[in-house]
Coordinates of C-alpha atoms and ligand atoms in Angstrom, one line a residue:
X1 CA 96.4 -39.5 3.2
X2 CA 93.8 -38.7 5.6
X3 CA 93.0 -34.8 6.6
X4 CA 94.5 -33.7 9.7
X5 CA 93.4 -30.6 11.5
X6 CA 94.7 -28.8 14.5
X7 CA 92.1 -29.3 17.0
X8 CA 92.7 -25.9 19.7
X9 CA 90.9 -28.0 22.2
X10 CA 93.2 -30.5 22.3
X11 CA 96.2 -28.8 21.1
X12 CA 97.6 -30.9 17.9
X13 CA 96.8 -32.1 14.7
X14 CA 94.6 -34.4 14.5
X15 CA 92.9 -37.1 11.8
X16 CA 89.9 -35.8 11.0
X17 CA 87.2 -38.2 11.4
X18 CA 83.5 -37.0 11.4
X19 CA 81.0 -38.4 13.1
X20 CA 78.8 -39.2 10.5
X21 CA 80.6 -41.2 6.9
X22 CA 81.2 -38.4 4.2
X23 CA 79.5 -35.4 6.1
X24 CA 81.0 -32.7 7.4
X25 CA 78.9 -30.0 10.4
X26 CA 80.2 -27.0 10.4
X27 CA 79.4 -24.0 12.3
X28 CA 81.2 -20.5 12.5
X29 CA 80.8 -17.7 14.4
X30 CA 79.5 -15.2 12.4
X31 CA 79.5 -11.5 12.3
X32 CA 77.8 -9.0 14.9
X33 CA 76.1 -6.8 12.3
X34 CA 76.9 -2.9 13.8
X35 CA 78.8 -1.9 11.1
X36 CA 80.4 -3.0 7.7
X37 CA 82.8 -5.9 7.7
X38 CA 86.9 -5.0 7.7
X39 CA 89.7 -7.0 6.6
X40 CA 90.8 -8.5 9.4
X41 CA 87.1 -10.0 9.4
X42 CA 87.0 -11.0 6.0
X43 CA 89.9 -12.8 6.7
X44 CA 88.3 -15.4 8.9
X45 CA 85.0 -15.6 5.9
X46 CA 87.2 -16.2 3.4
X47 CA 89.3 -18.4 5.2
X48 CA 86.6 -20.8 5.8
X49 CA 84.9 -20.8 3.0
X50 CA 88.2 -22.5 1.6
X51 CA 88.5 -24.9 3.8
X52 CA 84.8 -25.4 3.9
X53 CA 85.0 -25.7 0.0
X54 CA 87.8 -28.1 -0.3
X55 CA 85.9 -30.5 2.6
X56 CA 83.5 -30.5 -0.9
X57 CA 86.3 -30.6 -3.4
X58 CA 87.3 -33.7 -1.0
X59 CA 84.3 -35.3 -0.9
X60 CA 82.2 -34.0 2.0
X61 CA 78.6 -33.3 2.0
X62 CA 78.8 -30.0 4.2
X63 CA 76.7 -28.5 6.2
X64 CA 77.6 -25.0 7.1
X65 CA 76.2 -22.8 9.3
X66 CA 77.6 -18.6 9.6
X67 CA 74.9 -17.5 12.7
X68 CA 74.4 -13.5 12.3
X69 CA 74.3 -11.9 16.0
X70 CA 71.6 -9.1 15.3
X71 CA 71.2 -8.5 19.2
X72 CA 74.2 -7.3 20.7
X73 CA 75.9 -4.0 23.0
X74 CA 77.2 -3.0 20.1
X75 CA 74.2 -3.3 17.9
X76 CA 72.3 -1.1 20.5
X77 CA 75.1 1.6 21.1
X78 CA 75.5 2.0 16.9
X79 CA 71.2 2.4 17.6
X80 CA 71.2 5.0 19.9
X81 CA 74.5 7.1 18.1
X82 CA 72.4 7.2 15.1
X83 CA 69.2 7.8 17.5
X84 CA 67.6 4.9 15.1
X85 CA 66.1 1.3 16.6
X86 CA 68.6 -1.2 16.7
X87 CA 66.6 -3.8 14.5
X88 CA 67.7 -0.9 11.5
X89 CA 71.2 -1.1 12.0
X90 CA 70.7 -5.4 12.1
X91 CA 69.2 -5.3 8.6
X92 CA 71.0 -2.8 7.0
X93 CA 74.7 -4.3 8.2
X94 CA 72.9 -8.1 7.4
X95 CA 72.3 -6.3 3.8
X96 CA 75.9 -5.5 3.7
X97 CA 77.0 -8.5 4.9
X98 CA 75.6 -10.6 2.1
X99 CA 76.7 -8.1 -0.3
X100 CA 80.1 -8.1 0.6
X101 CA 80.5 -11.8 0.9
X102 CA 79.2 -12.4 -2.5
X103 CA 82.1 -9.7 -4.1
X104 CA 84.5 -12.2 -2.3
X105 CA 83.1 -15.0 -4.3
X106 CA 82.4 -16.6 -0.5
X107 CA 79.7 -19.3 -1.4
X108 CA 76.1 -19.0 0.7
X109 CA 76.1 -21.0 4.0
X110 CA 73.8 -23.7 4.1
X111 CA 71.7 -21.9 6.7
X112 CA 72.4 -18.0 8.2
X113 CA 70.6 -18.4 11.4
X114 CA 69.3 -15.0 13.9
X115 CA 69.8 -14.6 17.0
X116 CA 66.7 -12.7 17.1
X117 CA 64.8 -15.4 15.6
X118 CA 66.0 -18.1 18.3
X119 CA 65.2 -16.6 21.5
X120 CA 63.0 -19.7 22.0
X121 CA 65.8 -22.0 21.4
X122 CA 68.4 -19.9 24.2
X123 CA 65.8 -19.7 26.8
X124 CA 65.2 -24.1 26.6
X125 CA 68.7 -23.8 27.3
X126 CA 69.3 -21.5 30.1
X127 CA 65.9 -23.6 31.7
X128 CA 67.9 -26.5 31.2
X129 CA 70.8 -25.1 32.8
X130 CA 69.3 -23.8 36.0
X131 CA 67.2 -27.2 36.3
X132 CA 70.6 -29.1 36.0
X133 CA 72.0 -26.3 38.8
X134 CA 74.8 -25.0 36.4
X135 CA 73.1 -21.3 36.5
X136 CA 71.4 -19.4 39.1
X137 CA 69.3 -16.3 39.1
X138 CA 70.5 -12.7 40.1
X139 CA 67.7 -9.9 40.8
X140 CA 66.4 -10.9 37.0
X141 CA 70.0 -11.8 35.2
X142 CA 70.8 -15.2 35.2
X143 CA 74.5 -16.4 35.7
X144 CA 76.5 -19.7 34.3
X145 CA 78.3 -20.9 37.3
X146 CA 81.7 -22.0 36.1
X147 CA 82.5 -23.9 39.4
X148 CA 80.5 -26.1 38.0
X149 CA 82.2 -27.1 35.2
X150 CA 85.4 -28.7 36.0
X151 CA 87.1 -28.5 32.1
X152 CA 86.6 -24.6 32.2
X153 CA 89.7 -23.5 30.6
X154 CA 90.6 -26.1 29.1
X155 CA 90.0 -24.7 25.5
X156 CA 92.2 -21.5 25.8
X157 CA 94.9 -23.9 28.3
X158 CA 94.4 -21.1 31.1
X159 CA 94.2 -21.9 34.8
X160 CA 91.0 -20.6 36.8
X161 CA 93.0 -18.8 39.2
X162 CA 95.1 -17.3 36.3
X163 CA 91.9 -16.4 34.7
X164 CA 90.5 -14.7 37.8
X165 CA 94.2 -12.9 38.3
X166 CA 93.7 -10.9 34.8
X167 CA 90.6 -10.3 35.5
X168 CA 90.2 -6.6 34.2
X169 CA 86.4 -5.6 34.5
X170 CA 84.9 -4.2 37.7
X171 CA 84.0 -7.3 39.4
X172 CA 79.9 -8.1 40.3
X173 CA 80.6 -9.1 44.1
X174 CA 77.0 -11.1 44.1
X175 CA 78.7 -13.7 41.1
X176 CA 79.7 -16.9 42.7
X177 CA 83.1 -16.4 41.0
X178 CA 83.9 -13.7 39.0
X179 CA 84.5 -15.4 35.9
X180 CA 80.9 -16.4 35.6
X181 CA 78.8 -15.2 33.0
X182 CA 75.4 -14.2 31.4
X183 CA 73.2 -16.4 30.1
X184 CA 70.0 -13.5 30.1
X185 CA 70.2 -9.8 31.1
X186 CA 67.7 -8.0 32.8
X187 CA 65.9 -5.1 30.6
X188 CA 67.6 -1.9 31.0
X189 CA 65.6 1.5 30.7
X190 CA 65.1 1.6 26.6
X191 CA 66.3 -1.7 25.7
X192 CA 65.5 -4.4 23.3
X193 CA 63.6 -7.2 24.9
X194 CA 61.7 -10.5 25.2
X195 CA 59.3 -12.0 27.6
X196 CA 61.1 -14.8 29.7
X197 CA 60.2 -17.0 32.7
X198 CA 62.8 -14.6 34.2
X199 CA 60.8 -11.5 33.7
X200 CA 61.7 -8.9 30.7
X201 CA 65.6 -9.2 29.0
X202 CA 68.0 -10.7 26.4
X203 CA 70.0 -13.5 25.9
X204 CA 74.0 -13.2 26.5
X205 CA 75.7 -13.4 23.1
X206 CA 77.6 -16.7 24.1
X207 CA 74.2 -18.6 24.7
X208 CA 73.4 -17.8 20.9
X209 CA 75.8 -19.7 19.4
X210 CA 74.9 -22.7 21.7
X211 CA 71.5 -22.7 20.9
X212 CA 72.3 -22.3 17.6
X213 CA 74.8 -24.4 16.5
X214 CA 72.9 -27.0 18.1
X215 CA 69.6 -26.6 16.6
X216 CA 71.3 -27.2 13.2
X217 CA 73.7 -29.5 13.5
X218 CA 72.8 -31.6 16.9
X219 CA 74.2 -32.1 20.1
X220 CA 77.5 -33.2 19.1
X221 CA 78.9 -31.8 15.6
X222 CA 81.8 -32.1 13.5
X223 CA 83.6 -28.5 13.1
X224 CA 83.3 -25.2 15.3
X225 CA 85.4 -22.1 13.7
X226 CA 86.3 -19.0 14.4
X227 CA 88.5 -16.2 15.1
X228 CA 91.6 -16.8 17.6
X229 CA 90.2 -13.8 19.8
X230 CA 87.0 -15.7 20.4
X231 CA 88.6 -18.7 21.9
X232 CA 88.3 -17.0 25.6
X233 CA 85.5 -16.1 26.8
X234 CA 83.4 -16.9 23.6
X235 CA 84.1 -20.5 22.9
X236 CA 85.3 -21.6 26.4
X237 CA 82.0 -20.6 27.4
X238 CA 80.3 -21.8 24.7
X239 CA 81.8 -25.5 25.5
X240 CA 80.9 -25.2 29.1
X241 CA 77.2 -24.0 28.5
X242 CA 76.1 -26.9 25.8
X243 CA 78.3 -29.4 27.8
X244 CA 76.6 -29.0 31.0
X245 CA 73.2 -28.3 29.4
X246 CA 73.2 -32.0 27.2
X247 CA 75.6 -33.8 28.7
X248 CA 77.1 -34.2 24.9
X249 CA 80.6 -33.4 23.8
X250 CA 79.5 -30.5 21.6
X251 CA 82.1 -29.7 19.1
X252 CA 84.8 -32.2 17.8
X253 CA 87.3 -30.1 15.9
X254 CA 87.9 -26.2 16.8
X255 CA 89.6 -24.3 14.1
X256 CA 91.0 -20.7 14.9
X257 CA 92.7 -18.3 12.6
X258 CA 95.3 -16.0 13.6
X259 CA 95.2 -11.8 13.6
X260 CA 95.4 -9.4 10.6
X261 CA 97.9 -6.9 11.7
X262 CA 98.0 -3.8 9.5
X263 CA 101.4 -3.4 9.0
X264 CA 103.4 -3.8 12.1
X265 CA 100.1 -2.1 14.4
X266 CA 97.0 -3.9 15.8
X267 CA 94.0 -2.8 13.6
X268 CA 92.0 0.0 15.2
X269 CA 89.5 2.8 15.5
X270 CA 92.0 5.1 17.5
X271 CA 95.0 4.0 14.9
X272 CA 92.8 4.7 12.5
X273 CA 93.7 2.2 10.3
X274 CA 90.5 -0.2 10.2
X275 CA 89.9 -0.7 6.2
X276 CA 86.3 -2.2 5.2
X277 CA 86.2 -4.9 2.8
X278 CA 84.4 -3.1 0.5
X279 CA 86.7 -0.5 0.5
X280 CA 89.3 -3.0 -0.7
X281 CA 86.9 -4.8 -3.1
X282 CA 86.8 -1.1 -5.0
X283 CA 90.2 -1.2 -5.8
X284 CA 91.5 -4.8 -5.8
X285 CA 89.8 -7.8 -7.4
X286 CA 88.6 -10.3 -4.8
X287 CA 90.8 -13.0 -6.3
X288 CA 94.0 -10.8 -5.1
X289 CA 92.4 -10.4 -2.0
X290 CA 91.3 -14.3 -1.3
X291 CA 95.1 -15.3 -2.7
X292 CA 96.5 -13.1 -0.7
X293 CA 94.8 -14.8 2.7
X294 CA 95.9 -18.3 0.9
X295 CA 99.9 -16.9 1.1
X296 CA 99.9 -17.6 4.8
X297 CA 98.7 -20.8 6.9
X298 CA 95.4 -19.8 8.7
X299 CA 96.7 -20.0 11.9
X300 CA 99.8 -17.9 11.4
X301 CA 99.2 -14.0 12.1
X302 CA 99.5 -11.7 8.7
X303 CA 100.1 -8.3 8.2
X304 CA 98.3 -6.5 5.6
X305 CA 99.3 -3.1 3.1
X306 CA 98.1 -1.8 -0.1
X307 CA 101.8 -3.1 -1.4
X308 CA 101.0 -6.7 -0.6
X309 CA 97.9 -6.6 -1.8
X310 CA 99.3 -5.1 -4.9
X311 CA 101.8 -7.8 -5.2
X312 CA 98.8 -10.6 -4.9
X313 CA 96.9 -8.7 -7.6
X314 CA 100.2 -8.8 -10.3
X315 CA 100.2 -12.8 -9.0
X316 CA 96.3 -13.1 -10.1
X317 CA 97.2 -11.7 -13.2
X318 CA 100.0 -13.8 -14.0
X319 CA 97.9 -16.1 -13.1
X320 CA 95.0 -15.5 -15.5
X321 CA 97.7 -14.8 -18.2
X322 CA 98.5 -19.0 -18.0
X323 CA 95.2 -19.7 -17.8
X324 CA 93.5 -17.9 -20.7
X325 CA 96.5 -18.4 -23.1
X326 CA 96.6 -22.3 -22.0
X327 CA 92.6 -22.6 -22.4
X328 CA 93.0 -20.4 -26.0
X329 CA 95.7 -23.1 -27.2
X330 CA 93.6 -26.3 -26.2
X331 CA 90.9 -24.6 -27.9
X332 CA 92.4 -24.4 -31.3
X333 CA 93.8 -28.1 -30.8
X334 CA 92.3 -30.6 -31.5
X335 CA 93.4 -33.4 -28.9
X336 CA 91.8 -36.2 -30.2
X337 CA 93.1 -35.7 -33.7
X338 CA 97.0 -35.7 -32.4
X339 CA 98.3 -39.1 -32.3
X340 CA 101.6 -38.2 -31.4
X341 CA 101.0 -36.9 -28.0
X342 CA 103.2 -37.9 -25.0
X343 CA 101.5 -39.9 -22.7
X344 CA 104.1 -39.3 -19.7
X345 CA 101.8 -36.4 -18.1
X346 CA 103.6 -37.2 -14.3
X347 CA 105.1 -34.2 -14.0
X348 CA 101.7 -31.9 -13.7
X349 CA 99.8 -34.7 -12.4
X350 CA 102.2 -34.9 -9.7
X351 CA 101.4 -31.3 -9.1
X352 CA 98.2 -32.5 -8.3
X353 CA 98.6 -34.7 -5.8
X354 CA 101.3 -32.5 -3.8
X355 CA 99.1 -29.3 -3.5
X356 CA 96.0 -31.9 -2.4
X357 CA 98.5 -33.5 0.1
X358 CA 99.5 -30.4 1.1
X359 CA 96.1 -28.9 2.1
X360 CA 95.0 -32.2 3.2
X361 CA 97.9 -31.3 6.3
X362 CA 95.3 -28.6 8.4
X363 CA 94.8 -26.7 4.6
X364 CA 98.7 -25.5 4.5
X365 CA 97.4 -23.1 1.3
X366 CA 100.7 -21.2 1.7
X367 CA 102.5 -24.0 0.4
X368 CA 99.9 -25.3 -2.1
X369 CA 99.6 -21.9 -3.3
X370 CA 103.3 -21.4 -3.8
X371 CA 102.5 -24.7 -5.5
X372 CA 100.3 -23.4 -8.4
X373 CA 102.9 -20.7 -9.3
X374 CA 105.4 -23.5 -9.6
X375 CA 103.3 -25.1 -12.2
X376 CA 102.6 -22.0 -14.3
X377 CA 106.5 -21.4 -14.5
X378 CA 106.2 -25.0 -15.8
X379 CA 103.0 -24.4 -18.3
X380 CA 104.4 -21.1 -19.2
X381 CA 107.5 -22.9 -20.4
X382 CA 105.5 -25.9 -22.1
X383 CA 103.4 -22.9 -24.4
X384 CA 107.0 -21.0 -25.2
X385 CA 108.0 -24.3 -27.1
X386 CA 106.2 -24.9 -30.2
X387 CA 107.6 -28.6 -29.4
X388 CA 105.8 -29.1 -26.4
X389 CA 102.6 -27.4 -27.7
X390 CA 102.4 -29.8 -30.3
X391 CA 103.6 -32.7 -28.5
X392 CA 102.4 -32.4 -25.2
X393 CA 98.8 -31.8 -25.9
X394 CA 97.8 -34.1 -23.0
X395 CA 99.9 -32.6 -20.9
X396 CA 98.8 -29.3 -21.4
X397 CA 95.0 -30.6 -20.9
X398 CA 96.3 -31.4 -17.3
X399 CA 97.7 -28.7 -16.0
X400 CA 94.0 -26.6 -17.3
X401 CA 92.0 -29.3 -15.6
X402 CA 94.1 -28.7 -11.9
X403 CA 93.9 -24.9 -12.3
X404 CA 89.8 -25.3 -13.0
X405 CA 90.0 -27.9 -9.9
X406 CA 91.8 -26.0 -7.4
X407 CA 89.9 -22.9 -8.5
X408 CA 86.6 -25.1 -6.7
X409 CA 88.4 -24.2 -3.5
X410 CA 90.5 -21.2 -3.8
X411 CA 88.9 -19.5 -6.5
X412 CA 91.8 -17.3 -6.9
X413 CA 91.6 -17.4 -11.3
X414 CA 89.2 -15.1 -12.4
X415 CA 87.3 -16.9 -14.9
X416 CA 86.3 -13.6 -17.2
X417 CA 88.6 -12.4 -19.3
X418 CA 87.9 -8.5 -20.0
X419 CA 90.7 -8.5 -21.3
X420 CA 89.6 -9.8 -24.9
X421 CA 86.3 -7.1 -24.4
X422 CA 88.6 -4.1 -24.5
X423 CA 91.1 -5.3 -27.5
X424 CA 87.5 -5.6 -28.8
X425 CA 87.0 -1.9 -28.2
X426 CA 90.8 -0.7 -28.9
X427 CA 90.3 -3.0 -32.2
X428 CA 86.8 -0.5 -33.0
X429 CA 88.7 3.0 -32.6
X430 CA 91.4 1.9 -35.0
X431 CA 89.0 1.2 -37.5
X432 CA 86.8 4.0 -37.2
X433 CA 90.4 5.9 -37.3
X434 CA 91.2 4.0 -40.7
X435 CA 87.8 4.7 -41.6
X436 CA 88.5 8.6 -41.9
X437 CA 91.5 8.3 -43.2
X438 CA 90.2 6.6 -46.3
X439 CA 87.9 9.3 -46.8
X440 CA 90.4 11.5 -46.3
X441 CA 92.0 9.8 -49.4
X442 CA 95.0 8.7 -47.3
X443 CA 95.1 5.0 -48.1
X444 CA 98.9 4.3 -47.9
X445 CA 98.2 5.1 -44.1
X446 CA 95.1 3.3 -44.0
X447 CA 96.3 0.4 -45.3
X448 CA 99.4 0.1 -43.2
X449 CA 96.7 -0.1 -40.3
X450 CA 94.7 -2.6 -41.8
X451 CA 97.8 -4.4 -42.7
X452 CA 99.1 -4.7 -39.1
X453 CA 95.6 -5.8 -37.6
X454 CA 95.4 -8.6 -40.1
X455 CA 99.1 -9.7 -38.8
X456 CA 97.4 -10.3 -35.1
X457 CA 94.9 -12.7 -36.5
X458 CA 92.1 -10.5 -38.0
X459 CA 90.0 -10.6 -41.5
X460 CA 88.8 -6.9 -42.4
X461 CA 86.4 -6.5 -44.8
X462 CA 85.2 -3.2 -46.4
X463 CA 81.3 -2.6 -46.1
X464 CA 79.6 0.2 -47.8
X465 CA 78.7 1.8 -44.4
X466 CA 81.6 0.7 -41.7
X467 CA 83.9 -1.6 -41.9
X468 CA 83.7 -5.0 -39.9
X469 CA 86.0 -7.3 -38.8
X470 CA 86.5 -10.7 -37.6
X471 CA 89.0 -13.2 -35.8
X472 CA 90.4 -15.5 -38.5
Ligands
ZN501 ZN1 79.8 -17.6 18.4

């Protein structure tokens, strides 16, 4: 089976085709950096680097490209509440950023591209536009004019006149309608800015993605993701921009994931209820958190607590219980050696092929996830029965290699196990224990201890300074 993908801009699932054989383009909007990342964000990075990943797993030379907006209203209002310049908060929340993607195992984009480092790029583009007569100048601001453009609205399926109805902010009675919008702002007292043909400003954040995206991957690319709350204006203007500026088709598929509700309640600053990632990441591993993204399709809103997460955690753990135990039993077996191994391995590779036709269907992880548990109930059983352990060798080999494939993707399996370092340490303060306890001349004690290690596996041996020990 093919991968389908629900394209927004079309509204259904579709076959993915790229444009180019076995290589995927992929850009997503990436993070204004004002401030450290929260969950609901973290969401959409982790989200993507799934699917991004498992485009690899599947085959696909990727390219992937996360811009970082680093000029922005917000930027400059965090600036001036700190009474700092703006390019300080850029590079410390770009800092973050990195840092906090990496403690969510998120794998580096091919390319993190600045706004600020691009202004070149945006302004070819807005000159382009207002040769073509899709923009127009305004006492030093320069305007999109969505008349223009006669798809506007076509990615968020709204009306014009709809549009203009909800309009909500004051409306600029110069603008040829009031939905168009900035492709350059005129400098205001104290602002960041750049030299233009246009006299002193900076680029509207919706050109940057344009210029962007376009620089990197070309005119027409395979992939554009984001957030379902940047589909209007964000996107829609995006398409309408690069459309009217090349004449290409700009972006094939666009991908949008739903909200992160906490509990029942919209995340916000007046709720008070915006948690960083990094606050999470101190208390939960960041397999329980990417696992717990994977329980629901992307698209479908989820609601996050401490319980849930709590729950997903118990889930890794289980989990890394199969995995270490099954990867401990292979270990000590010798396949090769076993003659009288059972071939019929159907059962887990069947597992295989479900959860990959399952994410191949617009990456349903819920399902595939729910998939994996099914199969440790199944190893779990399989490593209960001394039968099956020495009979279904093969089998057993299986099931590790789809848990160390689908780990490519999801990476939900933590692949240290500290759980062996602190036995290690628990296994050190009973012997130093037994160690004063022989000089206290209490050996029937002593030896009861040593005794009971040597049941779980252990050889002790008696130095003349301390005692070691050793796995059998
Ligand atoms: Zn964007």
């Amino acid at each position: 089976m093919s991968i389908q993908i629900y394209n927004t801009l079309t509204n259904k699932k579709e076959e993915f085709i790229p444009i180019r054989k076995g290589e995927v383009s992929f850009y997503l909007c990436g993070p204004t950096v004002y401030d450290y990342f929260h969950i609901g964000n973290a969401r959409a990075w982790v989200v993507f680097d799934v699917i991004r990943r498992y485009l690899e797993y599947r085959g696909y030379d990727v390219k992937y490209v996360v811009n970082l907006t680093d000029v922005d209203d917000k930027i400059i209002n965090r600036a001036n509440e700190l009474c700092v310049h703006p390019n300080e908060v850029a590079s410390k929340y770009t800092e973050a950023y990195f840092e906090d993607c990496r403690r969510l195992k998120i794998k580096d984009a091919t390319c993190n591209p600045k706004a600020t480092e691009h202004i070149k790029e945006m302004q070819d583009l807005i000159s382009l536009l207002l040769e073509k007569g899709y923009a127009y100048e305004l006492d030093g601001d320069i305007y999109f004019e969505i008349n223009g453009f006669s798809e506007y609205g076509k990615l968020s399926g709204k009306r014009i006149d709809d549009l203009i109805a909800g309009y909500r902010v004051e409306p600029d009675q110069r603008k040829r309608n009031l939905l168009d919008f900035a492709l350059w702002k005129k400098v205001k007292e104290g602002e960041v800015c750049w030299d233009s043909p246009w006299g002193k400003g900076r680029p509207g954040w919706h050109i940057e993605c344009s210029a962007m995206s376009m620089k990197y991957l070309g005119k027409e690319f395979d992939v554009h993701a984001g957030a379902e709350d940047l589909i209007f204006p964000h996107h829609e203007n995006e398409i309408a921009q690069s459309r009217c500026a090349t004449g290409g088709v700009f972006a094939h598929y666009w991908i949008h994931i739903g909200f992160l509700r906490i509990g029942k309640e919209k995340m916000s600053k007046s709720l008070g209820n915006i948690y960083t990632a990094r606050e999470i990441l101190d208390e939960f591993s960041p397999e329980s958190i990417r696992l717990f993204f994977m329980q629901k399709h992307y698209k479908s809103p989820i609601e996050f607590s401490i319980d849930v997460l709590a729950n997903a955690e118990n889930a890794v753990q289980r989990l890394k219980r199969c995995y270490f135990k099954l990867k401990e039993l292979l270990e000590r077996y010798n396949i090769e050696d076993n003659l009288n191994y059972n071939k019929n391995t159907d059962i887990i590779k069947n597992f295989r092929k479900e959860i990959i036709d399952i994410m191949d269907d617009d990456f349903n992880s819920a399902v595939s996830v729910a998939k994996i548990f099914d199969l440790v109930k199944v190893v779990n059983e399989k490593m209960e029965s001394e039968y099956s352990v020495s009979k279904e060798m093969h089998v057993l080999k299986d099931a590790k290699d789809i848990f160390d494939e689908i780990n490519k993707f999801f990476d939900i399996i933590p692949m240290t196990y500290e759980k062996s370092e602190n036995t290690e340490k628990l296994l050190e303060i009973l012997l130093n224990i037994r160690d004063e306890l022989r000089e206290r001349k209490e050996y029937a004690l002593a030896d009861k201890i040593r005794g009971e290690i040597e049941k779980l596996g252990y050889i002790i041996e008696d130095g003349a300074l301390r005692t070691r020990w050793m796995k059998r």
